[in-house]
């Protein structure tokens, strides 16, 4: 038995075959319940996942990270005893001690959703282009400001069952992060942010948020807010 039998990690993966087994095996040292959604990978991601003991769900074609997260959350919600749900990146950036402290906040009934932030306690590790894009995204988004968020596009989130059951991600690509924040801002759920450590390896930097994708995020926020008016 584990202290975290009621926690499920949801990991979206797309062509992460070189690292996904290590990421999952490391996470399973603390969290026994993990579902990895192979989002139409063309490499050996699925085969690598099968060696780890994690649950594997596969999209036949690449649908985007938002769709993979929704698939994973829907799967985890159906599992017996599941009460807490963490979204966790496949590239090794997220750290299990951060998930542990986030889960404990939910167990203490201090919030319904705990979001990770790279900017509450700045360590200087965030690449400057990413820092500018992410801080700008949090500043210009009315929904992020409503929640007083400092990092509206951090992929490390932990939700209790009440919040996870209400969440419906419809935006398939990276814009799902803006959709999640918009949902939280109007949901009435209790949301808090905590500082987290992000490990930026050469691999994760190569796979991470490009400047073009960052501009796309800002453009998406602009369109969403304009549509709401």
mmCIF file of N, CA and C in Angstrom, residues 140-202:
data_model
loop_
_atom_site.group_PDB
_atom_site.id
_atom_site.type_symbol
_atom_site.label_atom_id
_atom_site.label_comp_id
_atom_site.label_asym_id
_atom_site.label_seq_id
_atom_site.Cartn_x
_atom_site.Cartn_y
_atom_site.Cartn_z
ATOM 1 N N UNK A 140 -1.688 39.577 -19.429
ATOM 2 C CA UNK A 140 -2.696 40.076 -20.369
ATOM 3 C C UNK A 140 -4.009 39.301 -20.299
ATOM 4 N N UNK A 141 -4.006 38.157 -19.653
ATOM 5 C CA UNK A 141 -5.227 37.347 -19.595
ATOM 6 C C UNK A 141 -6.107 37.789 -18.425
ATOM 7 N N UNK A 142 -7.312 38.290 -18.691
ATOM 8 C CA UNK A 142 -8.218 38.678 -17.600
ATOM 9 C C UNK A 142 -8.557 37.522 -16.672
ATOM 10 N N UNK A 143 -8.672 36.307 -17.227
ATOM 11 C CA UNK A 143 -9.012 35.173 -16.372
ATOM 12 C C UNK A 143 -7.853 34.828 -15.434
ATOM 13 N N UNK A 144 -6.621 34.923 -15.940
ATOM 14 C CA UNK A 144 -5.462 34.681 -15.074
ATOM 15 C C UNK A 144 -5.373 35.750 -13.997
ATOM 16 N N UNK A 145 -5.673 36.994 -14.355
ATOM 17 C CA UNK A 145 -5.640 38.078 -13.361
ATOM 18 C C UNK A 145 -6.737 37.886 -12.315
ATOM 19 N N UNK A 146 -7.889 37.377 -12.744
ATOM 20 C CA UNK A 146 -8.980 37.144 -11.792
ATOM 21 C C UNK A 146 -8.570 36.143 -10.718
ATOM 22 N N UNK A 147 -7.760 35.169 -11.101
ATOM 23 C CA UNK A 147 -7.298 34.156 -10.161
ATOM 24 C C UNK A 147 -5.983 34.543 -9.486
ATOM 25 N N UNK A 148 -5.452 35.717 -9.851
ATOM 26 C CA UNK A 148 -4.166 36.181 -9.314
ATOM 27 C C UNK A 148 -3.036 35.204 -9.621
ATOM 28 N N UNK A 149 -3.031 34.670 -10.832
ATOM 29 C CA UNK A 149 -2.010 33.713 -11.224
ATOM 30 C C UNK A 149 -0.740 34.417 -11.688
ATOM 31 N N UNK A 150 0.376 33.800 -11.371
ATOM 32 C CA UNK A 150 1.666 34.295 -11.865
ATOM 33 C C UNK A 150 2.170 33.463 -13.034
ATOM 34 N N UNK A 151 1.592 32.265 -13.238
ATOM 35 C CA UNK A 151 2.087 31.337 -14.256
ATOM 36 C C UNK A 151 0.913 30.547 -14.806
ATOM 37 N N UNK A 152 0.234 31.125 -15.790
ATOM 38 C CA UNK A 152 -1.028 30.542 -16.244
ATOM 39 C C UNK A 152 -0.851 29.366 -17.202
ATOM 40 N N UNK A 153 0.398 29.068 -17.610
ATOM 41 C CA UNK A 153 0.619 27.974 -18.550
ATOM 42 C C UNK A 153 1.571 26.922 -17.995
ATOM 43 N N UNK A 154 1.541 26.729 -16.705
ATOM 44 C CA UNK A 154 2.329 25.667 -16.099
ATOM 45 C C UNK A 154 1.550 24.357 -16.198
ATOM 46 N N UNK A 155 2.185 23.326 -16.726
ATOM 47 C CA UNK A 155 1.499 22.062 -16.937
ATOM 48 C C UNK A 155 1.324 21.215 -15.699
ATOM 49 N N UNK A 156 1.926 21.619 -14.574
ATOM 50 C CA UNK A 156 1.796 20.845 -13.334
ATOM 51 C C UNK A 156 0.609 21.368 -12.538
ATOM 52 N N UNK A 157 -0.438 20.554 -12.477
ATOM 53 C CA UNK A 157 -1.676 20.918 -11.782
ATOM 54 C C UNK A 157 -2.156 19.701 -11.009
ATOM 55 N N UNK A 158 -2.782 19.928 -9.866
ATOM 56 C CA UNK A 158 -3.417 18.836 -9.129
ATOM 57 C C UNK A 158 -4.844 19.253 -8.802
ATOM 58 N N UNK A 159 -5.801 18.371 -9.102
ATOM 59 C CA UNK A 159 -7.215 18.656 -8.920
ATOM 60 C C UNK A 159 -7.832 17.588 -8.020
ATOM 61 N N UNK A 160 -8.788 17.988 -7.186
ATOM 62 C CA UNK A 160 -9.550 16.977 -6.473
ATOM 63 C C UNK A 160 -10.628 16.424 -7.402
ATOM 64 N N UNK A 161 -11.334 15.402 -6.933
ATOM 65 C CA UNK A 161 -12.323 14.749 -7.798
ATOM 66 C C UNK A 161 -13.413 15.718 -8.246
ATOM 67 N N UNK A 162 -13.856 16.576 -7.360
ATOM 68 C CA UNK A 162 -14.899 17.543 -7.703
ATOM 69 C C UNK A 162 -14.475 18.387 -8.890
ATOM 70 N N UNK A 163 -13.251 18.900 -8.872
ATOM 71 C CA UNK A 163 -12.765 19.762 -9.951
ATOM 72 C C UNK A 163 -12.519 18.976 -11.226
ATOM 73 N N UNK A 164 -11.882 17.803 -11.100
ATOM 74 C CA UNK A 164 -11.568 17.003 -12.283
ATOM 75 C C UNK A 164 -12.825 16.556 -13.009
ATOM 76 N N UNK A 165 -13.879 16.252 -12.260
ATOM 77 C CA UNK A 165 -15.124 15.804 -12.876
ATOM 78 C C UNK A 165 -15.820 16.917 -13.638
ATOM 79 N N UNK A 166 -15.587 18.167 -13.240
ATOM 80 C CA UNK A 166 -16.224 19.300 -13.912
ATOM 81 C C UNK A 166 -15.462 19.769 -15.143
ATOM 82 N N UNK A 167 -14.161 19.506 -15.172
ATOM 83 C CA UNK A 167 -13.315 20.025 -16.242
ATOM 84 C C UNK A 167 -13.600 19.313 -17.562
ATOM 85 N N UNK A 168 -13.789 20.087 -18.614
ATOM 86 C CA UNK A 168 -13.946 19.547 -19.958
ATOM 87 C C UNK A 168 -13.012 20.322 -20.887
ATOM 88 N N UNK A 169 -11.952 19.678 -21.317
ATOM 89 C CA UNK A 169 -10.986 20.325 -22.203
ATOM 90 C C UNK A 169 -11.409 20.058 -23.640
ATOM 91 N N UNK A 170 -11.692 21.118 -24.384
ATOM 92 C CA UNK A 170 -12.137 20.973 -25.774
ATOM 93 C C UNK A 170 -11.106 21.475 -26.770
ATOM 94 N N UNK A 171 -10.138 22.240 -26.297
ATOM 95 C CA UNK A 171 -9.098 22.753 -27.190
ATOM 96 C C UNK A 171 -7.952 21.750 -27.202
ATOM 97 N N UNK A 172 -7.697 21.162 -28.356
ATOM 98 C CA UNK A 172 -6.800 20.019 -28.427
ATOM 99 C C UNK A 172 -5.336 20.371 -28.232
ATOM 100 N N UNK A 173 -4.899 21.499 -28.782
ATOM 101 C CA UNK A 173 -3.481 21.830 -28.765
ATOM 102 C C UNK A 173 -3.051 22.510 -27.483
ATOM 103 N N UNK A 174 -1.953 23.310 -27.575
ATOM 104 C CA UNK A 174 -1.402 23.952 -26.392
ATOM 105 C C UNK A 174 -2.329 25.009 -25.811
ATOM 106 N N UNK A 175 -3.301 25.474 -26.591
ATOM 107 C CA UNK A 175 -4.233 26.481 -26.089
ATOM 108 C C UNK A 175 -5.133 25.945 -24.987
ATOM 109 N N UNK A 176 -5.069 24.646 -24.719
ATOM 110 C CA UNK A 176 -5.883 24.077 -23.645
ATOM 111 C C UNK A 176 -5.563 24.729 -22.301
ATOM 112 N N UNK A 177 -4.325 25.202 -22.115
ATOM 113 C CA UNK A 177 -3.958 25.818 -20.838
ATOM 114 C C UNK A 177 -4.786 27.064 -20.578
ATOM 115 N N UNK A 178 -4.995 27.869 -21.618
ATOM 116 C CA UNK A 178 -5.843 29.057 -21.483
ATOM 117 C C UNK A 178 -7.278 28.658 -21.190
ATOM 118 N N UNK A 179 -7.731 27.568 -21.816
ATOM 119 C CA UNK A 179 -9.091 27.095 -21.584
ATOM 120 C C UNK A 179 -9.269 26.635 -20.135
ATOM 121 N N UNK A 180 -8.279 25.940 -19.589
ATOM 122 C CA UNK A 180 -8.367 25.484 -18.206
ATOM 123 C C UNK A 180 -8.450 26.668 -17.256
ATOM 124 N N UNK A 181 -7.624 27.681 -17.480
ATOM 125 C CA UNK A 181 -7.649 28.867 -16.618
ATOM 126 C C UNK A 181 -8.996 29.564 -16.710
ATOM 127 N N UNK A 182 -9.544 29.670 -17.921
ATOM 128 C CA UNK A 182 -10.856 30.306 -18.090
ATOM 129 C C UNK A 182 -11.937 29.526 -17.349
ATOM 130 N N UNK A 183 -11.871 28.213 -17.430
ATOM 131 C CA UNK A 183 -12.829 27.373 -16.698
ATOM 132 C C UNK A 183 -12.712 27.610 -15.197
ATOM 133 N N UNK A 184 -11.493 27.609 -14.692
ATOM 134 C CA UNK A 184 -11.303 27.781 -13.256
ATOM 135 C C UNK A 184 -11.798 29.144 -12.783
ATOM 136 N N UNK A 185 -11.594 30.171 -13.602
ATOM 137 C CA UNK A 185 -11.985 31.522 -13.211
ATOM 138 C C UNK A 185 -13.496 31.668 -13.069
ATOM 139 N N UNK A 186 -14.255 30.845 -13.790
ATOM 140 C CA UNK A 186 -15.717 30.954 -13.750
ATOM 141 C C UNK A 186 -16.383 29.815 -12.982
ATOM 142 N N UNK A 187 -15.583 28.909 -12.421
ATOM 143 C CA UNK A 187 -16.134 27.675 -11.856
ATOM 144 C C UNK A 187 -16.605 27.794 -10.408
ATOM 145 N N UNK A 188 -16.066 28.772 -9.683
ATOM 146 C CA UNK A 188 -16.349 28.839 -8.258
ATOM 147 C C UNK A 188 -15.486 27.905 -7.428
ATOM 148 N N UNK A 189 -14.604 27.152 -8.071
ATOM 149 C CA UNK A 189 -13.688 26.274 -7.357
ATOM 150 C C UNK A 189 -12.604 27.094 -6.662
ATOM 151 N N UNK A 190 -12.085 26.564 -5.571
ATOM 152 C CA UNK A 190 -11.011 27.231 -4.841
ATOM 153 C C UNK A 190 -9.676 26.878 -5.494
ATOM 154 N N UNK A 191 -8.971 27.903 -5.960
ATOM 155 C CA UNK A 191 -7.738 27.707 -6.719
ATOM 156 C C UNK A 191 -6.586 28.413 -6.016
ATOM 157 N N UNK A 192 -5.473 27.725 -5.894
ATOM 158 C CA UNK A 192 -4.290 28.353 -5.315
ATOM 159 C C UNK A 192 -3.062 27.972 -6.130
ATOM 160 N N UNK A 193 -2.020 28.782 -6.015
ATOM 161 C CA UNK A 193 -0.752 28.554 -6.697
ATOM 162 C C UNK A 193 0.339 28.274 -5.668
ATOM 163 N N UNK A 194 1.268 27.395 -6.029
ATOM 164 C CA UNK A 194 2.415 27.132 -5.161
ATOM 165 C C UNK A 194 3.673 27.130 -6.019
ATOM 166 N N UNK A 195 4.810 27.480 -5.441
ATOM 167 C CA UNK A 195 6.057 27.420 -6.210
ATOM 168 C C UNK A 195 6.462 25.987 -6.499
ATOM 169 N N UNK A 196 6.954 25.753 -7.704
ATOM 170 C CA UNK A 196 7.435 24.421 -8.082
ATOM 171 C C UNK A 196 8.784 24.564 -8.785
ATOM 172 N N UNK A 197 9.544 23.477 -8.751
ATOM 173 C CA UNK A 197 10.842 23.435 -9.420
ATOM 174 C C UNK A 197 10.681 22.755 -10.769
ATOM 175 N N UNK A 198 11.130 23.430 -11.817
ATOM 176 C CA UNK A 198 11.091 22.862 -13.160
ATOM 177 C C UNK A 198 12.518 22.532 -13.569
ATOM 178 N N UNK A 199 12.744 21.286 -13.974
ATOM 179 C CA UNK A 199 14.070 20.843 -14.380
ATOM 180 C C UNK A 199 14.213 21.019 -15.886
ATOM 181 N N UNK A 200 15.035 21.989 -16.280
ATOM 182 C CA UNK A 200 15.245 22.249 -17.700
ATOM 183 C C UNK A 200 16.515 21.535 -18.153
ATOM 184 N N UNK A 201 16.349 20.361 -18.763
ATOM 185 C CA UNK A 201 17.464 19.627 -19.349
ATOM 186 C C UNK A 201 17.624 20.046 -20.808
ATOM 187 N N UNK A 202 18.695 19.601 -21.426
ATOM 188 C CA UNK A 202 18.869 19.885 -22.856
ATOM 189 C C UNK A 202 17.708 19.300 -23.649
#
